[in-house]
Every structure is written in C-alpha cells, then in structure tokens.
mmCIF file of C-alpha atoms and ligand atoms in Angstrom:
data_model
loop_
_atom_site.group_PDB
_atom_site.id
_atom_site.type_symbol
_atom_site.label_atom_id
_atom_site.label_comp_id
_atom_site.label_asym_id
_atom_site.label_seq_id
_atom_site.Cartn_x
_atom_site.Cartn_y
_atom_site.Cartn_z
ATOM 1 C CA MET A 1 -12.435 -15.214 -3.439
ATOM 2 C CA ARG A 2 -9.551 -12.314 -2.759
ATOM 3 C CA SER A 3 -7.904 -12.298 1.194
ATOM 4 C CA LYS A 4 -7.137 -9.879 3.043
ATOM 5 C CA VAL A 5 -4.269 -7.546 3.467
ATOM 6 C CA VAL A 6 -2.690 -5.238 6.003
ATOM 7 C CA VAL A 7 0.177 -3.639 4.840
ATOM 8 C CA GLY A 8 2.301 -1.310 7.377
ATOM 9 C CA ASN A 9 3.658 1.957 6.181
ATOM 10 C CA TRP A 10 6.148 3.265 8.613
ATOM 11 C CA LYS A 11 7.175 6.195 6.965
ATOM 12 C CA LEU A 12 10.489 8.099 8.222
ATOM 13 C CA ASN A 13 10.395 6.281 11.663
ATOM 14 C CA GLY A 14 11.578 3.819 13.095
ATOM 15 C CA SER A 15 15.318 3.122 15.474
ATOM 16 C CA VAL A 16 17.206 -0.652 15.506
ATOM 17 C CA ALA A 17 16.316 -0.838 19.035
ATOM 18 C CA GLY A 18 12.383 0.039 18.250
ATOM 19 C CA ASN A 19 11.733 -1.727 15.288
ATOM 20 C CA GLU A 20 13.080 -5.032 17.087
ATOM 21 C CA LYS A 21 11.029 -3.986 19.849
ATOM 22 C CA LEU A 22 8.376 -3.267 17.796
ATOM 23 C CA LEU A 23 8.429 -6.742 15.908
ATOM 24 C CA ALA A 24 8.596 -8.784 18.624
ATOM 25 C CA SER A 25 5.657 -7.786 19.820
ATOM 26 C CA LEU A 26 4.181 -8.115 16.553
ATOM 27 C CA LEU A 27 5.375 -11.464 16.320
ATOM 28 C CA ARG A 28 5.079 -12.632 20.019
ATOM 29 C CA ASP A 29 0.718 -11.101 19.274
ATOM 30 C CA THR A 30 0.406 -12.409 15.792
ATOM 31 C CA PRO A 31 -3.488 -13.381 15.590
ATOM 32 C CA ARG A 32 -4.400 -16.507 15.649
ATOM 33 C CA ASN A 33 -6.945 -16.389 13.309
ATOM 34 C CA GLY A 34 -4.569 -16.153 9.994
ATOM 35 C CA ALA A 35 -6.885 -15.702 7.348
ATOM 36 C CA ALA A 36 -4.896 -11.819 6.493
ATOM 37 C CA ALA A 37 -1.688 -11.490 4.990
ATOM 38 C CA CYS A 38 0.313 -9.209 6.841
ATOM 39 C CA ALA A 39 3.426 -7.011 6.072
ATOM 40 C CA VAL A 40 5.338 -3.720 6.799
ATOM 41 C CA CYS A 41 7.406 -1.410 4.554
ATOM 42 C CA VAL A 42 10.331 -0.319 6.402
ATOM 43 C CA PRO A 43 13.073 2.347 5.692
ATOM 44 C CA PHE A 44 15.653 1.349 3.491
ATOM 45 C CA PRO A 45 18.394 0.945 6.247
ATOM 46 C CA TYR A 46 16.100 -1.645 8.085
ATOM 47 C CA LEU A 47 15.037 -4.022 5.413
ATOM 48 C CA ALA A 48 18.099 -6.512 6.464
ATOM 49 C CA GLN A 49 16.825 -6.518 10.308
ATOM 50 C CA ALA A 50 13.297 -6.926 9.017
ATOM 51 C CA GLN A 51 14.770 -9.901 6.761
ATOM 52 C CA GLY A 52 16.600 -11.306 10.611
ATOM 53 C CA LEU A 53 14.046 -10.733 12.649
ATOM 54 C CA LEU A 54 10.997 -11.445 10.378
ATOM 55 C CA LYS A 55 12.061 -14.180 8.080
ATOM 56 C CA GLY A 56 9.874 -17.592 8.160
ATOM 57 C CA SER A 57 7.146 -15.516 9.687
ATOM 58 C CA ALA A 58 3.775 -14.615 8.640
ATOM 59 C CA ILE A 59 4.254 -11.064 8.708
ATOM 60 C CA ALA A 60 6.348 -10.100 5.168
ATOM 61 C CA TRP A 61 8.396 -7.379 4.517
ATOM 62 C CA GLY A 62 9.353 -4.643 1.874
ATOM 63 C CA ALA A 63 9.828 -0.805 1.602
ATOM 64 C CA GLN A 64 8.120 2.186 0.759
ATOM 65 C CA ASP A 65 9.522 3.182 -2.369
ATOM 66 C CA CYS A 66 11.431 1.790 -5.382
ATOM 67 C CA SER A 67 13.778 3.358 -8.304
ATOM 68 C CA ARG A 68 12.363 3.052 -11.563
ATOM 69 C CA HIS A 69 15.935 2.536 -12.703
ATOM 70 C CA ASP A 70 17.091 -0.941 -12.195
ATOM 71 C CA GLN A 71 21.361 0.195 -11.832
ATOM 72 C CA GLY A 72 23.222 2.942 -12.546
ATOM 73 C CA ALA A 73 24.350 6.228 -11.698
ATOM 74 C CA TYR A 74 21.380 7.329 -9.840
ATOM 75 C CA THR A 75 22.850 8.338 -6.518
ATOM 76 C CA GLY A 76 20.561 7.955 -3.716
ATOM 77 C CA GLU A 77 18.243 5.330 -5.228
ATOM 78 C CA VAL A 78 17.341 1.633 -4.527
ATOM 79 C CA SER A 79 16.619 -0.445 -7.226
ATOM 80 C CA GLY A 80 13.943 -2.880 -6.508
ATOM 81 C CA LYS A 81 16.434 -5.990 -7.295
ATOM 82 C CA MET A 82 18.068 -4.623 -4.335
ATOM 83 C CA ILE A 83 14.745 -4.988 -1.645
ATOM 84 C CA ALA A 84 14.388 -8.216 -3.265
ATOM 85 C CA GLU A 85 17.956 -9.390 -2.108
ATOM 86 C CA PHE A 86 16.596 -8.529 1.602
ATOM 87 C CA GLY A 87 13.857 -10.493 1.048
ATOM 88 C CA GLY A 88 11.127 -7.505 0.751
ATOM 89 C CA ARG A 89 8.262 -8.912 -1.249
ATOM 90 C CA TYR A 90 5.955 -5.474 -1.617
ATOM 91 C CA ALA A 91 7.437 -1.917 -2.925
ATOM 92 C CA ILE A 92 4.851 1.146 -2.658
ATOM 93 C CA VAL A 93 5.051 3.101 -5.241
ATOM 94 C CA GLY A 94 2.856 6.306 -5.701
ATOM 95 C CA HIS A 95 2.293 7.169 -2.125
ATOM 96 C CA SER A 96 1.158 10.694 -1.854
ATOM 97 C CA GLU A 97 3.258 11.968 0.369
ATOM 98 C CA ARG A 98 6.296 11.296 -2.519
ATOM 99 C CA ARG A 99 3.934 12.316 -5.326
ATOM 100 C CA THR A 100 3.311 15.388 -3.751
ATOM 101 C CA LEU A 101 6.780 16.251 -1.160
ATOM 102 C CA PHE A 102 9.279 14.591 -3.783
ATOM 103 C CA GLY A 103 7.420 15.386 -7.760
ATOM 104 C CA ASP A 104 6.840 11.869 -7.910
ATOM 105 C CA THR A 105 4.454 12.708 -11.231
ATOM 106 C CA ASP A 106 1.646 9.548 -12.450
ATOM 107 C CA ALA A 107 4.105 9.348 -15.144
ATOM 108 C CA ILE A 108 7.303 8.392 -12.890
ATOM 109 C CA VAL A 109 4.749 6.204 -10.691
ATOM 110 C CA VAL A 110 4.154 3.874 -13.622
ATOM 111 C CA GLU A 111 8.231 3.503 -13.953
ATOM 112 C CA LYS A 112 8.173 3.050 -10.508
ATOM 113 C CA PHE A 113 5.816 0.495 -10.443
ATOM 114 C CA ALA A 114 7.445 -1.615 -13.533
ATOM 115 C CA ALA A 115 10.817 -1.559 -11.985
ATOM 116 C CA ALA A 116 9.049 -3.335 -8.975
ATOM 117 C CA ARG A 117 7.101 -6.065 -11.035
ATOM 118 C CA ARG A 118 10.690 -6.701 -13.095
ATOM 119 C CA ALA A 119 12.223 -7.608 -9.760
ATOM 120 C CA GLY A 120 9.679 -10.167 -8.716
ATOM 121 C CA LEU A 121 8.140 -7.526 -5.963
ATOM 122 C CA VAL A 122 4.176 -6.969 -5.459
ATOM 123 C CA ALA A 123 3.888 -3.382 -6.325
ATOM 124 C CA ILE A 124 1.092 -0.991 -3.621
ATOM 125 C CA PHE A 125 0.156 1.513 -6.287
ATOM 126 C CA CYS A 126 -1.355 4.293 -4.492
ATOM 127 C CA VAL A 127 -3.763 6.772 -5.793
ATOM 128 C CA GLY A 128 -6.000 9.117 -4.023
ATOM 129 C CA GLU A 129 -7.675 12.751 -4.172
ATOM 130 C CA THR A 130 -6.889 15.681 -2.264
ATOM 131 C CA LEU A 131 -9.493 17.294 0.212
ATOM 132 C CA ALA A 132 -9.657 20.042 -2.848
ATOM 133 C CA GLU A 133 -10.678 17.979 -5.776
ATOM 134 C CA ARG A 134 -12.890 15.482 -3.146
ATOM 135 C CA GLU A 135 -14.947 19.105 -2.527
ATOM 136 C CA ALA A 136 -15.193 20.024 -5.909
ATOM 137 C CA GLY A 137 -16.391 16.613 -7.453
ATOM 138 C CA MET A 138 -13.339 15.487 -9.102
ATOM 139 C CA THR A 139 -12.733 12.704 -6.647
ATOM 140 C CA GLN A 140 -13.063 9.942 -9.697
ATOM 141 C CA ALA A 141 -11.891 12.160 -12.268
ATOM 142 C CA VAL A 142 -8.281 12.159 -10.275
ATOM 143 C CA LEU A 143 -8.654 8.036 -9.687
ATOM 144 C CA ALA A 144 -9.450 7.777 -13.291
ATOM 145 C CA ARG A 145 -6.358 10.195 -14.141
ATOM 146 C CA GLN A 146 -3.749 8.241 -11.810
ATOM 147 C CA VAL A 147 -5.318 4.623 -12.471
ATOM 148 C CA ASP A 148 -5.421 4.914 -16.488
ATOM 149 C CA ALA A 149 -1.234 6.014 -16.101
ATOM 150 C CA LEU A 150 -0.893 2.857 -15.563
ATOM 151 C CA LEU A 151 -3.596 0.639 -18.106
ATOM 152 C CA ASP A 152 -2.650 2.730 -20.578
ATOM 153 C CA LYS A 153 1.049 1.570 -20.197
ATOM 154 C CA GLY A 154 0.999 -2.390 -19.019
ATOM 155 C CA GLY A 155 -2.800 -2.589 -19.405
ATOM 156 C CA ALA A 156 -5.054 -4.449 -16.864
ATOM 157 C CA ALA A 157 -2.881 -7.491 -17.400
ATOM 158 C CA GLY A 158 -0.043 -5.625 -16.222
ATOM 159 C CA LEU A 159 -2.109 -5.375 -12.264
ATOM 160 C CA GLU A 160 -2.130 -8.991 -12.426
ATOM 161 C CA GLY A 161 0.038 -10.010 -8.510
ATOM 162 C CA ALA A 162 0.024 -6.450 -7.806
ATOM 163 C CA ILE A 163 -2.301 -4.100 -5.362
ATOM 164 C CA VAL A 164 -3.859 -1.019 -5.672
ATOM 165 C CA ALA A 165 -4.366 1.343 -2.397
ATOM 166 C CA TYR A 166 -6.709 3.858 -2.353
ATOM 167 C CA GLU A 167 -5.893 6.514 -0.137
ATOM 168 C CA PRO A 168 -7.643 9.742 0.129
ATOM 169 C CA VAL A 169 -5.279 11.957 0.697
ATOM 170 C CA TRP A 170 -7.462 14.461 2.973
ATOM 171 C CA ALA A 171 -7.290 11.272 5.455
ATOM 172 C CA ILE A 172 -3.835 10.161 5.392
ATOM 173 C CA GLY A 173 -2.335 11.506 8.692
ATOM 174 C CA THR A 174 -4.939 13.566 9.319
ATOM 175 C CA GLY A 175 -7.174 11.169 11.760
ATOM 176 C CA LYS A 176 -9.837 11.442 9.292
ATOM 177 C CA THR A 177 -10.845 8.326 7.605
ATOM 178 C CA ALA A 178 -13.282 8.142 5.054
ATOM 179 C CA THR A 179 -16.304 6.710 5.995
ATOM 180 C CA SER A 180 -17.439 2.689 4.990
ATOM 181 C CA ALA A 181 -19.059 4.142 2.156
ATOM 182 C CA GLN A 182 -16.961 6.805 0.857
ATOM 183 C CA ALA A 183 -13.761 3.819 0.550
ATOM 184 C CA GLU A 184 -16.106 1.441 -1.044
ATOM 185 C CA GLU A 185 -17.474 3.323 -3.404
ATOM 186 C CA ALA A 186 -14.028 4.756 -4.660
ATOM 187 C CA HIS A 187 -12.845 1.267 -4.364
ATOM 188 C CA VAL A 188 -16.067 0.354 -6.512
ATOM 189 C CA PHE A 189 -15.024 2.990 -9.375
ATOM 190 C CA ILE A 190 -10.968 1.760 -8.922
ATOM 191 C CA ARG A 191 -12.327 -1.918 -10.004
ATOM 192 C CA GLY A 192 -14.882 -0.290 -12.328
ATOM 193 C CA ARG A 193 -12.336 1.304 -14.286
ATOM 194 C CA ILE A 194 -9.815 -1.285 -14.670
ATOM 195 C CA ALA A 195 -12.810 -4.290 -15.385
ATOM 196 C CA ALA A 196 -13.755 -1.828 -18.184
ATOM 197 C CA ARG A 197 -10.390 -2.683 -20.113
ATOM 198 C CA GLU A 198 -11.382 -6.245 -21.033
ATOM 199 C CA GLU A 199 -9.588 -7.911 -17.858
ATOM 200 C CA PRO A 200 -12.693 -8.461 -15.484
ATOM 201 C CA ASN A 201 -10.885 -11.176 -14.126
ATOM 202 C CA ILE A 202 -8.064 -9.090 -13.324
ATOM 203 C CA ALA A 203 -10.217 -6.344 -11.825
ATOM 204 C CA ALA A 204 -12.013 -9.253 -9.696
ATOM 205 C CA GLN A 205 -9.087 -10.549 -8.073
ATOM 206 C CA LEU A 206 -7.650 -7.582 -7.847
ATOM 207 C CA PRO A 207 -7.394 -6.505 -4.083
ATOM 208 C CA ILE A 208 -7.551 -2.765 -3.573
ATOM 209 C CA LEU A 209 -6.594 -1.390 -0.053
ATOM 210 C CA TYR A 210 -7.941 1.512 1.751
ATOM 211 C CA GLY A 211 -5.451 4.205 3.533
ATOM 212 C CA GLY A 212 -5.938 6.613 5.846
ATOM 213 C CA SER A 213 -5.803 6.665 9.202
ATOM 214 C CA VAL A 214 -7.015 3.454 9.804
ATOM 215 C CA LYS A 215 -7.209 2.268 13.268
ATOM 216 C CA ALA A 216 -8.173 -0.526 15.863
ATOM 217 C CA ALA A 217 -11.538 1.601 16.271
ATOM 218 C CA ASN A 218 -12.550 2.166 12.833
ATOM 219 C CA ALA A 219 -10.652 -0.767 11.138
ATOM 220 C CA ALA A 220 -13.742 -3.157 10.908
ATOM 221 C CA GLU A 221 -16.577 -1.654 10.188
ATOM 222 C CA LEU A 222 -14.369 -0.626 6.719
ATOM 223 C CA PHE A 223 -13.169 -3.838 6.038
ATOM 224 C CA ALA A 224 -16.724 -5.626 6.345
ATOM 225 C CA MET A 225 -17.167 -3.670 2.914
ATOM 226 C CA PRO A 226 -17.081 -5.768 -0.106
ATOM 227 C CA ASN A 227 -14.781 -4.337 -2.166
ATOM 228 C CA VAL A 228 -12.234 -2.900 0.883
ATOM 229 C CA ASP A 229 -9.709 -5.402 0.317
ATOM 230 C CA GLY A 230 -7.727 -4.914 3.559
ATOM 231 C CA GLY A 231 -5.579 -1.481 4.761
ATOM 232 C CA LEU A 232 -2.622 0.374 3.963
ATOM 233 C CA VAL A 233 -1.752 2.178 7.452
ATOM 234 C CA GLY A 234 0.964 4.406 8.897
ATOM 235 C CA GLY A 235 0.986 5.770 12.697
ATOM 236 C CA ALA A 236 -1.934 2.580 13.558
ATOM 237 C CA SER A 237 1.642 0.332 12.064
ATOM 238 C CA LEU A 238 3.781 1.622 14.304
ATOM 239 C CA VAL A 239 1.453 1.324 17.679
ATOM 240 C CA SER A 240 2.045 -2.761 18.294
ATOM 241 C CA GLU A 241 -1.511 -3.174 19.603
ATOM 242 C CA GLU A 242 -3.290 -1.382 17.070
ATOM 243 C CA PHE A 243 -1.515 -3.085 13.871
ATOM 244 C CA VAL A 244 -2.276 -6.068 15.744
ATOM 245 C CA ALA A 245 -5.879 -5.378 16.134
ATOM 246 C CA ILE A 246 -6.087 -3.743 12.532
ATOM 247 C CA TRP A 247 -4.541 -7.003 10.920
ATOM 248 C CA GLN A 248 -7.233 -9.385 13.190
ATOM 249 C CA ALA A 249 -10.212 -7.260 11.764
ATOM 250 C CA ALA A 250 -8.937 -7.771 8.718
ATOM 251 C CA GLY A 251 -8.965 -11.512 9.352
ATOM 252 C CA ALA A 252 -12.338 -12.154 10.773
ATOM 253 C CA HIS A 253 -13.972 -10.495 7.374
HETATM 254 C C1 LIG B 301 0.066 5.839 5.279
HETATM 255 O O1 LIG B 301 0.510 6.139 5.252
HETATM 256 O O2 LIG B 301 -0.212 5.734 4.007
HETATM 257 C C2 LIG B 301 -1.073 6.253 6.064
HETATM 258 C C3 LIG B 301 -2.528 5.947 5.406
HETATM 259 O O3 LIG B 301 -1.056 7.016 6.724
HETATM 260 P P1 LIG B 301 -2.130 6.871 8.542
HETATM 261 O O4 LIG B 301 -2.647 5.575 8.009
HETATM 262 O O5 LIG B 301 -1.220 7.267 8.944
HETATM 263 O O6 LIG B 301 -3.444 7.889 7.952
#
C-alpha cells in the first residue's frame, strides 16, 4: 500500500520573514489525521531556515534542483550532499521549468537524478507533456521517452525509494488542472512502463504524484484516483490554508 505525499514547490519565491510566517502557520495548522507525508522544496538559500524551523516536525524539506556534479569547478551549482547537509530530504529534478528555461535535457535530468540518489536524497523525477504534444496525441510517447531515459540508465531498480511526478506542462501555473481521469490515465501509463522492466514490485510501490494547478478545490478528486499518490504543488503551496487543505485531502485518501 502506497501512502500519500504532498510536496510544495516554492519556485523563486520567499523571503526570510515571509517563510517564517508561512512555515509557522503550516506548523500550527498541521492536519491531525497524519496519514500523508508533507515536504516543502525551498530555494537553496532557505534550506538552513527550513531546517531550523521544521526540524522534528511533520514537514520535511528539500530543494528544487540538484547539480549532476558532486563537487568541483562548477560555479553556481549546488550538490546533493550540500542539500543533505542542511537536512534536506528531497530534490526535485527535471521540473518542466528547468527543462524548458534552463536547458535540462533528458540526459542531464537523469544525471541529476543519480547525483541526488548518491547524496541519499529522495529524488522527485518530473515528467510531462506540453499542450502541443497532448493535442498531437503524443502524451504517451513523451512520457515514455522521459521515463525510458531514466530506466535505460539505472533500470527500474534505480527508482526504488524515489518519487515520480506527472506534471503536464499545460497545467503548471496556468490554473488549468488535468481532470482526475487524465491524471489517472497518465499515472497508469507511467507505472506500466516501469513495471514492464521486470520490476513490478518497484513499480507498484512507487509514489507517482500529480502536479499542475493542484488546489484545495480539486485535490480530493485527484487524490481519490487509485494511481495518484499525492501532489507536487506550486502556487498553492505558498498559501498556508490552501496547502494545509491539500495536505489534509491527501491524508483522507
Ligand atoms: C509545480 O511547480 O510543480 C506546479 C505544479 O505548479 P502549480 O501548482 O502552480 O501549477
């Protein structure tokens, strides 16, 4: 049985004072049903603040990216080990904003995934199609390409203990959410693709999160789907009441 996970992606948002306020209200309003895991992925400079404020709480923290290198002459990079040193448990890799705006190719994303794993982090591997790809009937082909890049490198066993996030690009930050049926269909496809690599148990146990305009208003319907194991939440993770309600919805399914 997979338990649900809700991860907030703060993106390029936050300030020391604002984070303190947001985290204090998440801590105050932490759902008592306790069934879903929760984390916030903060900008790198705030990892120490998250560690200071969240240590010992029900909320874990992590980063939104991770260098594919462990150390060396790579100006501006942040390694998985550095994230782990600040107590970070998660690293998002392959977010569509990194893929489209910062040139993260399938090959780079796979290297980042491996680097996060080497550092002992739970890598959250993001995949998803653009609107043009969906309209051209290419959703499954795109998901297959992105997932296969990872499977070809480490096999399905490489996904043990990791998380996949299905994030249709057309739903990220647009207010357009995939229907629960569209999300379920994509999650079933991803799980099946991984199971076909002769590791059905790993596929069965793998949490697959949905991301793309998840809000308090649509979370319960999405999380009720048998293959939707929680959410990767952008905009709504910056609003305490919204994020708590999403976390609560995850715990109820
Ligand atoms: C995201 O950043 O991963 C995301 C899903 O954003 P939003 O919830 O704002 O669509």
